[in-house]
JSON list of C-alpha atoms in Angstrom, two decimals:
[
{"chain": "A", "resi": 1, "resn": "UNK", "atom": "CA", "xyz": [-16.69, -69.00, -142.44]},
{"chain": "A", "resi": 2, "resn": "UNK", "atom": "CA", "xyz": [-20.40, -69.12, -143.20]},
{"chain": "A", "resi": 3, "resn": "UNK", "atom": "CA", "xyz": [-22.25, -70.84, -145.98]},
{"chain": "A", "resi": 4, "resn": "UNK", "atom": "CA", "xyz": [-26.01, -70.37, -145.97]},
{"chain": "A", "resi": 5, "resn": "UNK", "atom": "CA", "xyz": [-29.03, -68.15, -146.19]},
{"chain": "A", "resi": 6, "resn": "UNK", "atom": "CA", "xyz": [-29.15, -64.48, -145.19]},
{"chain": "A", "resi": 7, "resn": "UNK", "atom": "CA", "xyz": [-31.94, -61.95, -144.85]},
{"chain": "A", "resi": 8, "resn": "UNK", "atom": "CA", "xyz": [-32.16, -58.59, -146.64]},
{"chain": "A", "resi": 9, "resn": "UNK", "atom": "CA", "xyz": [-30.01, -56.96, -143.96]},
{"chain": "A", "resi": 10, "resn": "UNK", "atom": "CA", "xyz": [-27.28, -59.50, -144.66]},
{"chain": "A", "resi": 11, "resn": "UNK", "atom": "CA", "xyz": [-27.69, -61.27, -141.32]},
{"chain": "A", "resi": 12, "resn": "UNK", "atom": "CA", "xyz": [-27.46, -65.08, -141.13]},
{"chain": "A", "resi": 13, "resn": "UNK", "atom": "CA", "xyz": [-31.11, -66.11, -141.39]},
{"chain": "A", "resi": 14, "resn": "UNK", "atom": "CA", "xyz": [-32.55, -69.49, -142.37]},
{"chain": "A", "resi": 15, "resn": "UNK", "atom": "CA", "xyz": [-30.40, -72.58, -142.82]},
{"chain": "A", "resi": 16, "resn": "UNK", "atom": "CA", "xyz": [-26.66, -72.40, -142.82]},
{"chain": "A", "resi": 17, "resn": "UNK", "atom": "CA", "xyz": [-23.30, -73.89, -141.89]},
{"chain": "A", "resi": 18, "resn": "UNK", "atom": "CA", "xyz": [-20.61, -72.07, -139.97]},
{"chain": "A", "resi": 19, "resn": "UNK", "atom": "CA", "xyz": [-17.07, -72.75, -138.86]},
{"chain": "A", "resi": 20, "resn": "UNK", "atom": "CA", "xyz": [-16.11, -70.72, -135.80]},
{"chain": "A", "resi": 21, "resn": "UNK", "atom": "CA", "xyz": [-12.62, -69.28, -135.22]},
{"chain": "A", "resi": 22, "resn": "UNK", "atom": "CA", "xyz": [-11.96, -71.87, -132.47]},
{"chain": "A", "resi": 23, "resn": "UNK", "atom": "CA", "xyz": [-12.66, -74.75, -134.88]},
{"chain": "A", "resi": 24, "resn": "UNK", "atom": "CA", "xyz": [-16.20, -75.56, -133.64]},
{"chain": "A", "resi": 25, "resn": "UNK", "atom": "CA", "xyz": [-18.84, -76.02, -136.35]},
{"chain": "A", "resi": 26, "resn": "UNK", "atom": "CA", "xyz": [-22.58, -75.36, -136.46]},
{"chain": "A", "resi": 27, "resn": "UNK", "atom": "CA", "xyz": [-25.04, -76.69, -139.01]},
{"chain": "A", "resi": 28, "resn": "UNK", "atom": "CA", "xyz": [-28.62, -75.57, -138.55]},
{"chain": "A", "resi": 29, "resn": "UNK", "atom": "CA", "xyz": [-31.11, -72.78, -138.36]},
{"chain": "A", "resi": 30, "resn": "UNK", "atom": "CA", "xyz": [-30.42, -69.08, -137.83]},
{"chain": "A", "resi": 31, "resn": "UNK", "atom": "CA", "xyz": [-32.60, -66.14, -137.03]},
{"chain": "A", "resi": 32, "resn": "UNK", "atom": "CA", "xyz": [-31.35, -62.58, -137.50]},
{"chain": "A", "resi": 33, "resn": "UNK", "atom": "CA", "xyz": [-27.72, -63.56, -137.02]},
{"chain": "A", "resi": 34, "resn": "UNK", "atom": "CA", "xyz": [-28.26, -65.90, -134.03]},
{"chain": "A", "resi": 35, "resn": "UNK", "atom": "CA", "xyz": [-28.32, -69.68, -133.85]},
{"chain": "A", "resi": 36, "resn": "UNK", "atom": "CA", "xyz": [-32.08, -70.18, -133.34]},
{"chain": "A", "resi": 37, "resn": "UNK", "atom": "CA", "xyz": [-34.15, -73.26, -134.07]},
{"chain": "A", "resi": 38, "resn": "UNK", "atom": "CA", "xyz": [-32.83, -76.76, -134.68]},
{"chain": "A", "resi": 39, "resn": "UNK", "atom": "CA", "xyz": [-29.13, -77.33, -135.16]},
{"chain": "A", "resi": 40, "resn": "UNK", "atom": "CA", "xyz": [-26.04, -79.47, -134.62]},
{"chain": "A", "resi": 41, "resn": "UNK", "atom": "CA", "xyz": [-23.03, -77.94, -132.90]},
{"chain": "A", "resi": 42, "resn": "UNK", "atom": "CA", "xyz": [-19.73, -79.87, -132.89]},
{"chain": "A", "resi": 43, "resn": "UNK", "atom": "CA", "xyz": [-16.99, -78.85, -130.49]},
{"chain": "A", "resi": 44, "resn": "UNK", "atom": "CA", "xyz": [-13.25, -79.14, -131.11]},
{"chain": "A", "resi": 45, "resn": "UNK", "atom": "CA", "xyz": [-12.93, -81.43, -128.05]},
{"chain": "A", "resi": 46, "resn": "UNK", "atom": "CA", "xyz": [-15.27, -84.05, -129.56]},
{"chain": "A", "resi": 47, "resn": "UNK", "atom": "CA", "xyz": [-18.44, -82.97, -127.76]},
{"chain": "A", "resi": 48, "resn": "UNK", "atom": "CA", "xyz": [-21.60, -82.48, -129.80]},
{"chain": "A", "resi": 49, "resn": "UNK", "atom": "CA", "xyz": [-25.02, -80.90, -129.21]},
{"chain": "A", "resi": 50, "resn": "UNK", "atom": "CA", "xyz": [-28.04, -81.74, -131.36]},
{"chain": "A", "resi": 51, "resn": "UNK", "atom": "CA", "xyz": [-31.16, -79.79, -130.50]},
{"chain": "A", "resi": 52, "resn": "UNK", "atom": "CA", "xyz": [-32.92, -76.49, -130.17]},
{"chain": "A", "resi": 53, "resn": "UNK", "atom": "CA", "xyz": [-31.32, -73.07, -129.89]},
{"chain": "A", "resi": 54, "resn": "UNK", "atom": "CA", "xyz": [-32.63, -69.64, -128.99]},
{"chain": "A", "resi": 55, "resn": "UNK", "atom": "CA", "xyz": [-30.38, -66.62, -129.61]},
{"chain": "A", "resi": 56, "resn": "UNK", "atom": "CA", "xyz": [-27.15, -68.67, -129.61]},
{"chain": "A", "resi": 57, "resn": "UNK", "atom": "CA", "xyz": [-28.08, -70.59, -126.43]},
{"chain": "A", "resi": 58, "resn": "UNK", "atom": "CA", "xyz": [-29.17, -74.19, -126.01]},
{"chain": "A", "resi": 59, "resn": "UNK", "atom": "CA", "xyz": [-32.86, -73.82, -125.24]},
{"chain": "A", "resi": 60, "resn": "UNK", "atom": "CA", "xyz": [-35.61, -76.45, -125.60]},
{"chain": "A", "resi": 61, "resn": "UNK", "atom": "CA", "xyz": [-35.11, -80.15, -126.27]},
{"chain": "A", "resi": 62, "resn": "UNK", "atom": "CA", "xyz": [-31.61, -81.35, -127.04]},
{"chain": "A", "resi": 63, "resn": "UNK", "atom": "CA", "xyz": [-29.01, -84.09, -126.69]},
{"chain": "A", "resi": 64, "resn": "UNK", "atom": "CA", "xyz": [-25.48, -83.30, -125.55]},
{"chain": "A", "resi": 65, "resn": "UNK", "atom": "CA", "xyz": [-22.72, -85.87, -126.09]},
{"chain": "A", "resi": 66, "resn": "UNK", "atom": "CA", "xyz": [-19.77, -85.17, -123.78]},
{"chain": "A", "resi": 67, "resn": "UNK", "atom": "CA", "xyz": [-16.13, -85.97, -124.61]},
{"chain": "A", "resi": 68, "resn": "UNK", "atom": "CA", "xyz": [-15.94, -88.62, -121.84]},
{"chain": "A", "resi": 69, "resn": "UNK", "atom": "CA", "xyz": [-18.71, -90.67, -123.47]},
{"chain": "A", "resi": 70, "resn": "UNK", "atom": "CA", "xyz": [-21.52, -89.49, -121.20]},
{"chain": "A", "resi": 71, "resn": "UNK", "atom": "CA", "xyz": [-24.64, -87.85, -122.60]},
{"chain": "A", "resi": 72, "resn": "UNK", "atom": "CA", "xyz": [-27.63, -85.77, -121.52]},
{"chain": "A", "resi": 73, "resn": "UNK", "atom": "CA", "xyz": [-30.96, -85.88, -123.31]},
{"chain": "A", "resi": 74, "resn": "UNK", "atom": "CA", "xyz": [-33.70, -83.54, -122.20]},
{"chain": "A", "resi": 75, "resn": "UNK", "atom": "CA", "xyz": [-34.69, -79.95, -121.52]},
{"chain": "A", "resi": 76, "resn": "UNK", "atom": "CA", "xyz": [-32.39, -76.93, -121.73]},
{"chain": "A", "resi": 77, "resn": "UNK", "atom": "CA", "xyz": [-33.00, -73.37, -120.64]},
{"chain": "A", "resi": 78, "resn": "UNK", "atom": "CA", "xyz": [-30.50, -70.60, -121.34]},
{"chain": "A", "resi": 79, "resn": "UNK", "atom": "CA", "xyz": [-27.59, -73.04, -121.98]},
{"chain": "A", "resi": 80, "resn": "UNK", "atom": "CA", "xyz": [-28.29, -75.00, -118.76]},
{"chain": "A", "resi": 81, "resn": "UNK", "atom": "CA", "xyz": [-29.69, -78.48, -118.16]},
{"chain": "A", "resi": 82, "resn": "UNK", "atom": "CA", "xyz": [-33.04, -77.38, -116.75]},
{"chain": "A", "resi": 83, "resn": "UNK", "atom": "CA", "xyz": [-36.42, -79.12, -116.64]},
{"chain": "A", "resi": 84, "resn": "UNK", "atom": "CA", "xyz": [-36.59, -82.87, -117.18]},
{"chain": "A", "resi": 85, "resn": "UNK", "atom": "CA", "xyz": [-33.86, -85.05, -118.63]},
{"chain": "A", "resi": 86, "resn": "UNK", "atom": "CA", "xyz": [-31.87, -88.27, -118.65]},
{"chain": "A", "resi": 87, "resn": "UNK", "atom": "CA", "xyz": [-28.12, -88.26, -118.04]},
{"chain": "A", "resi": 88, "resn": "UNK", "atom": "CA", "xyz": [-26.10, -91.38, -118.89]},
{"chain": "A", "resi": 89, "resn": "UNK", "atom": "CA", "xyz": [-22.71, -91.24, -117.18]},
{"chain": "A", "resi": 90, "resn": "UNK", "atom": "CA", "xyz": [-19.43, -92.54, -118.56]},
{"chain": "A", "resi": 91, "resn": "UNK", "atom": "CA", "xyz": [-19.49, -95.45, -116.08]},
{"chain": "A", "resi": 92, "resn": "UNK", "atom": "CA", "xyz": [-22.98, -96.52, -117.22]},
{"chain": "A", "resi": 93, "resn": "UNK", "atom": "CA", "xyz": [-24.93, -95.03, -114.29]},
{"chain": "A", "resi": 94, "resn": "UNK", "atom": "CA", "xyz": [-28.08, -93.13, -115.26]},
{"chain": "A", "resi": 95, "resn": "UNK", "atom": "CA", "xyz": [-30.10, -90.31, -113.72]},
{"chain": "A", "resi": 96, "resn": "UNK", "atom": "CA", "xyz": [-33.66, -89.67, -114.87]},
{"chain": "A", "resi": 97, "resn": "UNK", "atom": "CA", "xyz": [-35.53, -86.76, -113.42]},
{"chain": "A", "resi": 98, "resn": "UNK", "atom": "CA", "xyz": [-35.67, -83.07, -112.71]},
{"chain": "A", "resi": 99, "resn": "UNK", "atom": "CA", "xyz": [-32.89, -80.52, -113.31]},
{"chain": "A", "resi": 100, "resn": "UNK", "atom": "CA", "xyz": [-32.47, -76.95, -112.17]},
{"chain": "A", "resi": 101, "resn": "UNK", "atom": "CA", "xyz": [-29.62, -74.65, -113.25]},
{"chain": "A", "resi": 102, "resn": "UNK", "atom": "CA", "xyz": [-27.52, -77.52, -114.65]},
{"chain": "A", "resi": 103, "resn": "UNK", "atom": "CA", "xyz": [-27.84, -79.66, -111.46]},
{"chain": "A", "resi": 104, "resn": "UNK", "atom": "CA", "xyz": [-29.93, -82.68, -110.50]},
{"chain": "A", "resi": 105, "resn": "UNK", "atom": "CA", "xyz": [-32.61, -80.95, -108.45]},
{"chain": "A", "resi": 106, "resn": "UNK", "atom": "CA", "xyz": [-36.14, -82.05, -107.51]},
{"chain": "A", "resi": 107, "resn": "UNK", "atom": "CA", "xyz": [-37.29, -85.64, -107.86]},
{"chain": "A", "resi": 108, "resn": "UNK", "atom": "CA", "xyz": [-35.18, -88.18, -109.70]},
{"chain": "A", "resi": 109, "resn": "UNK", "atom": "CA", "xyz": [-34.10, -91.78, -110.06]},
{"chain": "A", "resi": 110, "resn": "UNK", "atom": "CA", "xyz": [-30.42, -92.77, -110.13]},
{"chain": "A", "resi": 111, "resn": "UNK", "atom": "CA", "xyz": [-29.43, -96.29, -111.22]},
{"chain": "A", "resi": 112, "resn": "UNK", "atom": "CA", "xyz": [-25.98, -97.60, -110.23]},
{"chain": "A", "resi": 113, "resn": "UNK", "atom": "CA", "xyz": [-24.80, -99.85, -113.04]},
{"chain": "A", "resi": 114, "resn": "UNK", "atom": "CA", "xyz": [-22.19, -101.75, -111.00]},
{"chain": "A", "resi": 115, "resn": "UNK", "atom": "CA", "xyz": [-24.45, -102.81, -108.13]},
{"chain": "A", "resi": 116, "resn": "UNK", "atom": "CA", "xyz": [-27.89, -102.54, -109.71]},
{"chain": "A", "resi": 117, "resn": "UNK", "atom": "CA", "xyz": [-28.97, -100.36, -106.78]},
{"chain": "A", "resi": 118, "resn": "UNK", "atom": "CA", "xyz": [-31.57, -97.67, -107.49]},
{"chain": "A", "resi": 119, "resn": "UNK", "atom": "CA", "xyz": [-32.06, -94.38, -105.61]},
{"chain": "A", "resi": 120, "resn": "UNK", "atom": "CA", "xyz": [-35.56, -92.92, -105.98]},
{"chain": "A", "resi": 121, "resn": "UNK", "atom": "CA", "xyz": [-36.20, -89.61, -104.28]},
{"chain": "A", "resi": 122, "resn": "UNK", "atom": "CA", "xyz": [-35.16, -86.05, -103.66]},
{"chain": "A", "resi": 123, "resn": "UNK", "atom": "CA", "xyz": [-32.17, -84.07, -104.95]},
{"chain": "A", "resi": 124, "resn": "UNK", "atom": "CA", "xyz": [-30.89, -80.62, -104.03]},
{"chain": "A", "resi": 125, "resn": "UNK", "atom": "CA", "xyz": [-28.16, -78.92, -106.07]},
{"chain": "A", "resi": 126, "resn": "UNK", "atom": "CA", "xyz": [-26.83, -82.20, -107.41]},
{"chain": "A", "resi": 127, "resn": "UNK", "atom": "CA", "xyz": [-26.86, -84.09, -104.09]},
{"chain": "A", "resi": 128, "resn": "UNK", "atom": "CA", "xyz": [-29.20, -86.77, -102.79]},
{"chain": "A", "resi": 129, "resn": "UNK", "atom": "CA", "xyz": [-31.37, -84.96, -100.26]},
{"chain": "A", "resi": 130, "resn": "UNK", "atom": "CA", "xyz": [-34.87, -85.40, -98.85]},
{"chain": "A", "resi": 131, "resn": "UNK", "atom": "CA", "xyz": [-37.14, -88.42, -98.61]},
{"chain": "A", "resi": 132, "resn": "UNK", "atom": "CA", "xyz": [-36.03, -91.35, -100.70]},
{"chain": "A", "resi": 133, "resn": "UNK", "atom": "CA", "xyz": [-35.91, -95.07, -101.20]},
{"chain": "A", "resi": 134, "resn": "UNK", "atom": "CA", "xyz": [-32.68, -96.92, -101.97]},
{"chain": "A", "resi": 135, "resn": "UNK", "atom": "CA", "xyz": [-33.55, -100.22, -103.64]},
{"chain": "A", "resi": 136, "resn": "UNK", "atom": "CA", "xyz": [-31.11, -103.15, -103.61]},
{"chain": "A", "resi": 137, "resn": "UNK", "atom": "CA", "xyz": [-31.50, -106.61, -105.10]},
{"chain": "A", "resi": 138, "resn": "UNK", "atom": "CA", "xyz": [-33.28, -108.22, -102.14]},
{"chain": "A", "resi": 139, "resn": "UNK", "atom": "CA", "xyz": [-33.98, -105.35, -99.74]},
{"chain": "A", "resi": 140, "resn": "UNK", "atom": "CA", "xyz": [-34.60, -101.62, -99.71]},
{"chain": "A", "resi": 141, "resn": "UNK", "atom": "CA", "xyz": [-34.00, -98.66, -97.41]},
{"chain": "A", "resi": 142, "resn": "UNK", "atom": "CA", "xyz": [-36.64, -96.00, -96.81]},
{"chain": "A", "resi": 143, "resn": "UNK", "atom": "CA", "xyz": [-35.70, -92.79, -95.08]},
{"chain": "A", "resi": 144, "resn": "UNK", "atom": "CA", "xyz": [-34.20, -89.35, -95.49]},
{"chain": "A", "resi": 145, "resn": "UNK", "atom": "CA", "xyz": [-30.94, -88.27, -97.10]},
{"chain": "A", "resi": 146, "resn": "UNK", "atom": "CA", "xyz": [-28.70, -85.25, -96.66]},
{"chain": "A", "resi": 147, "resn": "UNK", "atom": "CA", "xyz": [-25.62, -84.53, -98.82]},
{"chain": "A", "resi": 148, "resn": "UNK", "atom": "CA", "xyz": [-25.83, -87.99, -100.36]},
{"chain": "A", "resi": 149, "resn": "UNK", "atom": "CA", "xyz": [-25.96, -89.88, -97.04]},
{"chain": "A", "resi": 150, "resn": "UNK", "atom": "CA", "xyz": [-28.88, -91.39, -95.14]},
{"chain": "A", "resi": 151, "resn": "UNK", "atom": "CA", "xyz": [-29.75, -89.39, -92.02]},
{"chain": "A", "resi": 152, "resn": "UNK", "atom": "CA", "xyz": [-32.08, -89.89, -89.06]},
{"chain": "A", "resi": 153, "resn": "UNK", "atom": "CA", "xyz": [-34.86, -92.44, -88.74]},
{"chain": "A", "resi": 154, "resn": "UNK", "atom": "CA", "xyz": [-35.59, -94.98, -91.43]},
{"chain": "A", "resi": 155, "resn": "UNK", "atom": "CA", "xyz": [-36.12, -98.65, -92.07]},
{"chain": "A", "resi": 156, "resn": "UNK", "atom": "CA", "xyz": [-34.78, -101.52, -94.12]},
{"chain": "A", "resi": 157, "resn": "UNK", "atom": "CA", "xyz": [-37.43, -103.67, -95.78]},
{"chain": "A", "resi": 158, "resn": "UNK", "atom": "CA", "xyz": [-36.37, -107.22, -96.62]},
{"chain": "A", "resi": 159, "resn": "UNK", "atom": "CA", "xyz": [-37.97, -109.31, -99.34]},
{"chain": "A", "resi": 160, "resn": "UNK", "atom": "CA", "xyz": [-38.38, -112.22, -96.91]},
{"chain": "A", "resi": 161, "resn": "UNK", "atom": "CA", "xyz": [-41.15, -110.18, -95.27]},
{"chain": "A", "resi": 162, "resn": "UNK", "atom": "CA", "xyz": [-39.71, -108.29, -92.32]},
{"chain": "A", "resi": 163, "resn": "UNK", "atom": "CA", "xyz": [-38.40, -104.83, -91.58]},
{"chain": "A", "resi": 164, "resn": "UNK", "atom": "CA", "xyz": [-35.59, -103.46, -89.45]},
{"chain": "A", "resi": 165, "resn": "UNK", "atom": "CA", "xyz": [-36.27, -100.03, -87.99]},
{"chain": "A", "resi": 166, "resn": "UNK", "atom": "CA", "xyz": [-33.59, -97.71, -86.71]},
{"chain": "A", "resi": 167, "resn": "UNK", "atom": "CA", "xyz": [-31.72, -94.54, -87.43]},
{"chain": "A", "resi": 168, "resn": "UNK", "atom": "CA", "xyz": [-28.54, -93.32, -89.03]},
{"chain": "A", "resi": 169, "resn": "UNK", "atom": "CA", "xyz": [-26.24, -91.53, -86.58]},
{"chain": "A", "resi": 170, "resn": "UNK", "atom": "CA", "xyz": [-23.32, -89.34, -87.60]},
{"chain": "A", "resi": 171, "resn": "UNK", "atom": "CA", "xyz": [-20.51, -91.19, -85.87]},
{"chain": "A", "resi": 172, "resn": "UNK", "atom": "CA", "xyz": [-17.67, -89.46, -84.10]},
{"chain": "A", "resi": 173, "resn": "UNK", "atom": "CA", "xyz": [-14.40, -90.70, -85.47]},
{"chain": "A", "resi": 174, "resn": "UNK", "atom": "CA", "xyz": [-12.22, -92.58, -83.01]},
{"chain": "A", "resi": 175, "resn": "UNK", "atom": "CA", "xyz": [-9.04, -90.51, -82.87]},
{"chain": "A", "resi": 176, "resn": "UNK", "atom": "CA", "xyz": [-6.96, -93.56, -81.99]},
{"chain": "A", "resi": 177, "resn": "UNK", "atom": "CA", "xyz": [-7.60, -95.19, -85.35]},
{"chain": "A", "resi": 178, "resn": "UNK", "atom": "CA", "xyz": [-6.12, -92.42, -87.49]},
{"chain": "A", "resi": 179, "resn": "UNK", "atom": "CA", "xyz": [-2.59, -93.18, -88.60]},
{"chain": "A", "resi": 180, "resn": "UNK", "atom": "CA", "xyz": [-0.10, -90.37, -88.26]},
{"chain": "A", "resi": 181, "resn": "UNK", "atom": "CA", "xyz": [0.44, -89.74, -91.96]},
{"chain": "A", "resi": 182, "resn": "UNK", "atom": "CA", "xyz": [-3.26, -89.74, -92.75]},
{"chain": "A", "resi": 183, "resn": "UNK", "atom": "CA", "xyz": [-5.34, -86.62, -92.72]},
{"chain": "A", "resi": 184, "resn": "UNK", "atom": "CA", "xyz": [-8.21, -87.25, -90.31]},
{"chain": "A", "resi": 185, "resn": "UNK", "atom": "CA", "xyz": [-11.30, -87.47, -92.46]},
{"chain": "A", "resi": 186, "resn": "UNK", "atom": "CA", "xyz": [-13.95, -84.94, -91.51]},
{"chain": "A", "resi": 187, "resn": "UNK", "atom": "CA", "xyz": [-16.82, -86.69, -93.24]},
{"chain": "A", "resi": 188, "resn": "UNK", "atom": "CA", "xyz": [-17.33, -90.15, -91.79]},
{"chain": "A", "resi": 189, "resn": "UNK", "atom": "CA", "xyz": [-20.15, -92.24, -93.19]},
{"chain": "A", "resi": 190, "resn": "UNK", "atom": "CA", "xyz": [-23.11, -92.30, -90.77]},
{"chain": "A", "resi": 191, "resn": "UNK", "atom": "CA", "xyz": [-23.62, -95.51, -88.79]},
{"chain": "A", "resi": 192, "resn": "UNK", "atom": "CA", "xyz": [-26.87, -97.48, -88.77]},
{"chain": "A", "resi": 193, "resn": "UNK", "atom": "CA", "xyz": [-28.26, -98.10, -85.29]},
{"chain": "A", "resi": 194, "resn": "UNK", "atom": "CA", "xyz": [-31.01, -100.73, -85.38]},
{"chain": "A", "resi": 195, "resn": "UNK", "atom": "CA", "xyz": [-33.87, -100.51, -82.90]},
{"chain": "A", "resi": 196, "resn": "UNK", "atom": "CA", "xyz": [-36.32, -103.29, -83.74]},
{"chain": "A", "resi": 197, "resn": "UNK", "atom": "CA", "xyz": [-37.40, -105.83, -86.30]},
{"chain": "A", "resi": 198, "resn": "UNK", "atom": "CA", "xyz": [-41.10, -106.04, -87.19]},
{"chain": "A", "resi": 199, "resn": "UNK", "atom": "CA", "xyz": [-43.29, -107.59, -89.78]},
{"chain": "A", "resi": 200, "resn": "UNK", "atom": "CA", "xyz": [-44.03, -105.32, -92.75]},
{"chain": "A", "resi": 201, "resn": "UNK", "atom": "CA", "xyz": [-45.71, -102.05, -91.74]},
{"chain": "A", "resi": 202, "resn": "UNK", "atom": "CA", "xyz": [-46.77, -98.85, -93.39]},
{"chain": "A", "resi": 203, "resn": "UNK", "atom": "CA", "xyz": [-44.25, -96.23, -92.36]},
{"chain": "A", "resi": 204, "resn": "UNK", "atom": "CA", "xyz": [-42.92, -93.05, -93.89]},
{"chain": "A", "resi": 205, "resn": "UNK", "atom": "CA", "xyz": [-39.99, -90.88, -92.81]},
{"chain": "A", "resi": 206, "resn": "UNK", "atom": "CA", "xyz": [-42.08, -87.99, -91.54]},
{"chain": "A", "resi": 207, "resn": "UNK", "atom": "CA", "xyz": [-43.06, -88.98, -88.11]},
{"chain": "A", "resi": 208, "resn": "UNK", "atom": "CA", "xyz": [-45.99, -91.42, -87.91]},
{"chain": "A", "resi": 209, "resn": "UNK", "atom": "CA", "xyz": [-45.69, -93.40, -84.70]},
{"chain": "A", "resi": 210, "resn": "UNK", "atom": "CA", "xyz": [-43.38, -96.35, -85.19]},
{"chain": "A", "resi": 211, "resn": "UNK", "atom": "CA", "xyz": [-45.10, -99.72, -84.72]},
{"chain": "A", "resi": 212, "resn": "UNK", "atom": "CA", "xyz": [-45.01, -101.16, -81.22]},
{"chain": "A", "resi": 213, "resn": "UNK", "atom": "CA", "xyz": [-42.52, -104.03, -80.98]}
]
C-alpha cells in the first residue's frame, strides 16, 4: 500500500507512506520510485531506522534502533555503518569512532559500562588491533593489541607515579590442567611478564629504547 505523492510518470516521488508486503512501514521522502531523502523505516521485528536514504539504501546520517535495545547513530554508506558513529550496546557499553563496511575499523574508543574501563586505540574488522591505551580506574596499560588481546611490549602506568614495563607472551597451555571432558581451549589469554618498574617515562609501543633500570 502507498499513500503519497507521485510524479507525472506515476512513480512514488515526494512525500509518502508505504506498507511493505512483509509488514514493514516507511514514512518519508521518495525520488522516482525509490526511498531517497529523509525517512523513518519501521521493521516488523521492532527495529527502526530514522535518517537519510539514497535509492532505497541507508545512506548519510541516520539512527538505527535494534530489537535488542542497542542503537547506532552516525554515518551510513550503501546500507552499511561506514564513516563515523556511536554504537550503544544492549549491555550499556559504547563505541565511538570510525566504521568501515559495517565493522568498527580505524580509531575508536570503547567504554565498558560494568568496569568503567576505556579502550582508546586501533580497530581492524571489528577487533581491537594496533596501538592503544586501556584505561582503568587507577592505572592504565599502553601497548599493542591483536584480535582483542594485548600483545608484545607495553607498560602499565599507575596513578601513584610509577610504571611497570614488560611484555605480553602467548602462553602455552599446560596439558595437565585440562580435564578430560573439556575441549582444550586453543586461545589462551596472553600472560603478562614484567621486566622492570621505573618512575614515569615517555614511552610508546614502537620501539624507542626502554629506560635504563
